[in-house]
mmCIF file of C-alpha atoms in Angstrom:
data_model
loop_
_atom_site.group_PDB
_atom_site.id
_atom_site.type_symbol
_atom_site.label_atom_id
_atom_site.label_comp_id
_atom_site.label_asym_id
_atom_site.label_seq_id
_atom_site.Cartn_x
_atom_site.Cartn_y
_atom_site.Cartn_z
ATOM 1 C CA MET A 29 38.772 129.252 49.113
ATOM 2 C CA GLN A 30 39.894 125.756 50.101
ATOM 3 C CA ILE A 31 41.984 125.428 46.920
ATOM 4 C CA GLY A 32 43.709 128.733 47.747
ATOM 5 C CA ARG A 33 44.756 127.460 51.168
ATOM 6 C CA LYS A 34 46.108 124.227 49.721
ATOM 7 C CA ALA A 35 48.093 126.131 47.093
ATOM 8 C CA LEU A 36 49.463 128.485 49.749
ATOM 9 C CA LEU A 37 50.448 125.557 51.970
ATOM 10 C CA ALA A 38 52.156 123.790 49.044
ATOM 11 C CA ALA A 39 54.066 126.964 48.121
ATOM 12 C CA LEU A 40 55.199 127.508 51.726
ATOM 13 C CA THR A 41 56.299 123.877 52.077
ATOM 14 C CA ALA A 42 58.268 124.023 48.813
ATOM 15 C CA GLY A 43 59.926 127.290 49.867
ATOM 16 C CA THR A 44 60.868 125.871 53.263
ATOM 17 C CA LEU A 45 62.389 122.747 51.684
ATOM 18 C CA LEU A 46 64.315 124.871 49.182
ATOM 19 C CA VAL A 47 65.822 127.042 51.921
ATOM 20 C CA ALA A 48 66.554 124.023 54.150
ATOM 21 C CA GLY A 49 68.299 122.300 51.243
ATOM 22 C CA CYS A 50 70.695 125.248 50.922
ATOM 23 C CA ALA A 51 71.888 125.007 54.524
ATOM 24 C CA THR A 52 75.111 123.003 54.831
ATOM 25 C CA GLU A 53 77.587 122.340 57.615
ATOM 26 C CA THR A 54 80.563 124.620 58.072
ATOM 27 C CA THR A 55 83.503 123.327 56.052
ATOM 28 C CA TYR A 56 87.042 123.133 57.412
ATOM 29 C CA ARG A 57 88.477 126.561 56.596
ATOM 30 C CA PRO A 58 89.898 129.661 58.265
ATOM 31 C CA ALA A 59 87.333 131.639 60.262
ATOM 32 C CA THR A 60 85.080 134.131 58.519
ATOM 33 C CA GLY A 61 82.457 136.441 59.971
ATOM 34 C CA SER A 62 82.480 137.898 63.443
ATOM 35 C CA GLY A 63 80.793 137.474 66.805
ATOM 36 C CA PHE A 64 77.877 135.048 66.809
ATOM 37 C CA TYR A 65 78.218 134.603 63.046
ATOM 38 C CA ALA A 66 81.917 133.582 62.986
ATOM 39 C CA THR A 67 82.485 130.123 61.497
ATOM 40 C CA GLY A 68 85.634 128.114 60.782
ATOM 41 C CA TYR A 69 88.917 127.662 62.637
ATOM 42 C CA SER A 70 91.198 130.208 64.228
ATOM 43 C CA ASP A 71 94.373 129.918 66.263
ATOM 44 C CA ARG A 72 96.623 132.226 68.223
ATOM 45 C CA GLN A 73 100.151 131.448 69.323
ATOM 46 C CA ILE A 74 100.685 132.049 73.050
ATOM 47 C CA GLU A 75 104.236 130.653 73.394
ATOM 48 C CA PRO A 76 106.546 128.946 70.877
ATOM 49 C CA ASN A 77 104.886 125.562 71.545
ATOM 50 C CA ARG A 78 101.469 126.682 72.877
ATOM 51 C CA PHE A 79 98.402 127.747 70.881
ATOM 52 C CA LEU A 80 94.818 128.713 71.587
ATOM 53 C CA VAL A 81 92.782 126.918 68.903
ATOM 54 C CA SER A 82 89.059 127.214 68.160
ATOM 55 C CA PHE A 83 86.507 126.010 65.651
ATOM 56 C CA ALA A 84 83.017 127.474 65.326
ATOM 57 C CA GLY A 85 80.248 125.838 63.334
ATOM 58 C CA ASN A 86 77.130 127.340 61.835
ATOM 59 C CA THR A 87 73.601 126.469 62.929
ATOM 60 C CA VAL A 88 73.542 123.140 61.065
ATOM 61 C CA THR A 89 77.009 121.934 62.126
ATOM 62 C CA ALA A 90 76.851 119.136 64.699
ATOM 63 C CA ARG A 91 78.796 119.318 67.951
ATOM 64 C CA ASP A 92 80.772 116.212 66.965
ATOM 65 C CA THR A 93 81.913 117.891 63.744
ATOM 66 C CA VAL A 94 83.000 121.048 65.584
ATOM 67 C CA GLU A 95 85.068 118.996 68.073
ATOM 68 C CA ARG A 96 86.633 116.804 65.342
ATOM 69 C CA TYR A 97 87.681 119.854 63.339
ATOM 70 C CA LEU A 98 89.233 121.385 66.463
ATOM 71 C CA LEU A 99 91.341 118.236 66.984
ATOM 72 C CA PHE A 100 92.290 118.199 63.317
ATOM 73 C CA ARG A 101 93.447 121.845 63.433
ATOM 74 C CA ALA A 102 95.514 121.177 66.574
ATOM 75 C CA ALA A 103 97.168 118.207 64.828
ATOM 76 C CA GLU A 104 97.905 120.299 61.718
ATOM 77 C CA LEU A 105 99.555 123.036 63.792
ATOM 78 C CA THR A 106 101.569 120.451 65.715
ATOM 79 C CA LEU A 107 102.972 118.853 62.575
ATOM 80 C CA ALA A 108 103.590 122.229 60.907
ATOM 81 C CA GLY A 109 105.689 123.261 63.938
ATOM 82 C CA GLY A 110 107.830 120.109 63.740
ATOM 83 C CA TYR A 111 106.297 118.488 66.847
ATOM 84 C CA ASP A 112 105.073 114.913 67.316
ATOM 85 C CA TYR A 113 102.148 115.196 69.703
ATOM 86 C CA PHE A 114 99.986 117.748 71.462
ATOM 87 C CA VAL A 115 98.408 117.940 74.888
ATOM 88 C CA MET A 116 95.020 119.552 75.467
ATOM 89 C CA ALA A 117 95.826 121.714 78.494
ATOM 90 C CA ASP A 118 92.286 123.093 78.515
ATOM 91 C CA ARG A 119 89.288 122.284 76.333
ATOM 92 C CA ASP A 120 85.685 123.504 76.166
ATOM 93 C CA THR A 121 82.715 123.266 73.816
ATOM 94 C CA GLN A 122 80.023 125.894 74.200
ATOM 95 C CA LEU A 123 76.490 125.979 72.896
ATOM 96 C CA ARG A 124 75.669 129.497 71.755
ATOM 97 C CA SER A 125 72.016 130.387 71.258
ATOM 98 C CA ARG A 126 70.316 133.412 69.834
ATOM 99 C CA THR A 127 66.557 134.011 69.765
ATOM 100 C CA TYR A 128 64.938 136.036 66.999
ATOM 101 C CA SER A 129 61.422 137.365 66.746
ATOM 102 C CA ASN A 130 60.107 138.419 63.365
ATOM 103 C CA PRO A 131 56.673 139.330 62.087
ATOM 104 C CA THR A 132 55.341 136.372 60.116
ATOM 105 C CA ALA A 133 54.583 136.454 56.436
ATOM 106 C CA PHE A 134 51.081 137.047 55.149
ATOM 107 C CA GLY A 135 50.081 139.426 57.948
ATOM 108 C CA GLY A 136 50.464 137.181 60.925
ATOM 109 C CA GLY A 137 50.690 133.594 59.889
ATOM 110 C CA PHE A 138 48.913 131.212 57.630
ATOM 111 C CA GLY A 139 46.425 129.690 60.060
ATOM 112 C CA GLY A 140 45.529 127.203 57.339
ATOM 113 C CA PHE A 141 46.570 124.215 59.408
ATOM 114 C CA GLY A 142 43.320 122.854 60.754
ATOM 115 C CA GLY A 143 41.440 125.829 59.295
ATOM 116 C CA GLY A 144 42.676 128.081 62.091
ATOM 117 C CA LEU A 145 40.740 126.021 64.639
ATOM 118 C CA TRP A 146 43.632 124.723 66.732
ATOM 119 C CA GLY A 147 46.195 126.353 68.998
ATOM 120 C CA PRO A 148 45.906 129.129 71.545
ATOM 121 C CA MET A 149 43.252 131.767 70.953
ATOM 122 C CA TRP A 150 41.948 134.615 73.077
ATOM 123 C CA ARG A 151 38.617 136.396 72.793
ATOM 124 C CA PHE A 152 38.107 139.920 74.023
ATOM 125 C CA HIS A 153 35.457 142.630 73.895
ATOM 126 C CA GLY A 154 36.232 146.200 73.038
ATOM 127 C CA ALA A 155 34.085 149.279 72.867
ATOM 128 C CA GLY A 156 33.072 150.100 69.321
ATOM 129 C CA PHE A 157 33.961 146.768 67.729
ATOM 130 C CA GLY A 158 32.382 144.070 69.954
ATOM 131 C CA TRP A 159 33.814 140.612 70.450
ATOM 132 C CA ARG A 160 37.063 139.864 68.609
ATOM 133 C CA SER A 161 39.627 137.067 68.585
ATOM 134 C CA TRP A 162 43.395 136.958 68.648
ATOM 135 C CA ASP A 163 45.650 133.990 68.020
ATOM 136 C CA PRO A 164 49.367 133.760 67.244
ATOM 137 C CA PHE A 165 48.682 132.404 63.735
ATOM 138 C CA TRP A 166 46.356 135.118 62.409
ATOM 139 C CA GLY A 167 47.351 138.078 64.576
ATOM 140 C CA GLY A 168 44.807 140.559 65.792
ATOM 141 C CA PRO A 169 44.137 144.250 66.174
ATOM 142 C CA TRP A 170 47.687 144.800 67.532
ATOM 143 C CA GLY A 171 49.320 143.752 64.284
ATOM 144 C CA GLY A 172 50.432 140.531 62.680
ATOM 145 C CA GLY A 173 51.686 137.417 64.385
ATOM 146 C CA VAL A 174 55.250 136.892 65.503
ATOM 147 C CA ASP A 175 57.622 134.093 64.533
ATOM 148 C CA ILE A 176 59.944 133.331 67.455
ATOM 149 C CA ARG A 177 62.931 131.176 66.575
ATOM 150 C CA THR A 178 65.998 130.092 68.555
ATOM 151 C CA VAL A 179 69.194 129.344 66.642
ATOM 152 C CA ASP A 180 71.890 127.149 68.226
ATOM 153 C CA ARG A 181 75.513 126.685 67.190
ATOM 154 C CA TYR A 182 78.603 125.129 68.758
ATOM 155 C CA GLU A 183 82.088 126.524 69.283
ATOM 156 C CA ALA A 184 84.995 124.442 70.599
ATOM 157 C CA THR A 185 88.197 125.941 72.019
ATOM 158 C CA ALA A 186 91.356 124.384 73.395
ATOM 159 C CA GLU A 187 94.713 125.433 74.735
ATOM 160 C CA VAL A 188 97.180 123.113 73.021
ATOM 161 C CA VAL A 189 100.769 122.415 74.129
ATOM 162 C CA MET A 190 102.979 120.774 71.477
ATOM 163 C CA ARG A 191 105.810 118.368 72.285
ATOM 164 C CA LYS A 192 108.419 116.190 70.573
ATOM 165 C CA GLY A 193 109.169 112.557 71.256
ATOM 166 C CA PRO A 194 107.027 109.620 72.337
ATOM 167 C CA ILE A 195 103.634 110.269 73.924
ATOM 168 C CA PRO A 196 103.518 109.663 77.698
ATOM 169 C CA ARG A 197 101.266 106.651 78.224
ATOM 170 C CA ASP A 198 99.705 108.013 81.425
ATOM 171 C CA ASN A 199 98.504 111.309 79.868
ATOM 172 C CA LEU A 200 94.974 110.902 78.498
ATOM 173 C CA ARG A 201 95.039 114.468 77.145
ATOM 174 C CA ALA A 202 97.962 113.731 74.797
ATOM 175 C CA PHE A 203 97.260 113.049 71.096
ATOM 176 C CA ASP A 204 99.601 111.721 68.397
ATOM 177 C CA ALA A 205 99.334 114.407 65.692
ATOM 178 C CA ARG A 206 100.003 112.033 62.765
ATOM 179 C CA ALA A 207 97.424 109.536 64.024
ATOM 180 C CA VAL A 208 94.821 112.309 64.409
ATOM 181 C CA VAL A 209 95.437 113.563 60.849
ATOM 182 C CA ASN A 210 95.281 110.015 59.451
ATOM 183 C CA THR A 211 92.146 109.099 61.406
ATOM 184 C CA ILE A 212 90.130 112.320 61.239
ATOM 185 C CA GLY A 213 91.490 113.643 57.932
ATOM 186 C CA PRO A 214 89.236 111.526 55.670
ATOM 187 C CA THR A 215 86.119 112.881 57.453
ATOM 188 C CA VAL A 216 87.092 116.550 57.108
ATOM 189 C CA VAL A 217 85.023 118.430 54.518
ATOM 190 C CA LEU A 218 87.026 121.110 52.714
ATOM 191 C CA PRO A 219 85.416 124.020 50.841
ATOM 192 C CA LYS A 220 84.672 123.317 47.173
ATOM 193 C CA GLN A 221 87.172 124.827 44.759
ATOM 194 C CA ARG A 222 85.678 127.403 42.403
#
């Protein structure tokens, strides 16, 4: 029986590493998906020189990446419109979380870590079946265990006002669009061409 547990643990570890290896950061591209699952950039023109710009990452995209891609998109729009710099009139980065609860594989968990001897466990007595145990790894008479997982992702938004001419030195919210593209551009990951 001990060999079976080791084989099961090895298979689960290999499967977890395989799935984790497939997860990659959101690339710089137009938004796809909707709601919580939307990823990529989007923009909406409010006035001739004013846009609402956003970038949403997936669950493995770092906050820094989301904010850099937002700045890069604002700089791209500024240059495409024939402007020299942009001002962040309003800017926000939000952490969005979603919690999922799923029944675990193998009827309530693998319990093989420590032979099922660690972690919370409750004992109870019921008429007709005597003393029984329940723990979150093996489940119990109420069904299998439950895997509770919280998924986090970041979304950055900004209201951007585009201007021509030299940047005012006293405005810390003003960004030179060409400098942003030259500085951030090399770190931007584009989707792979098929």
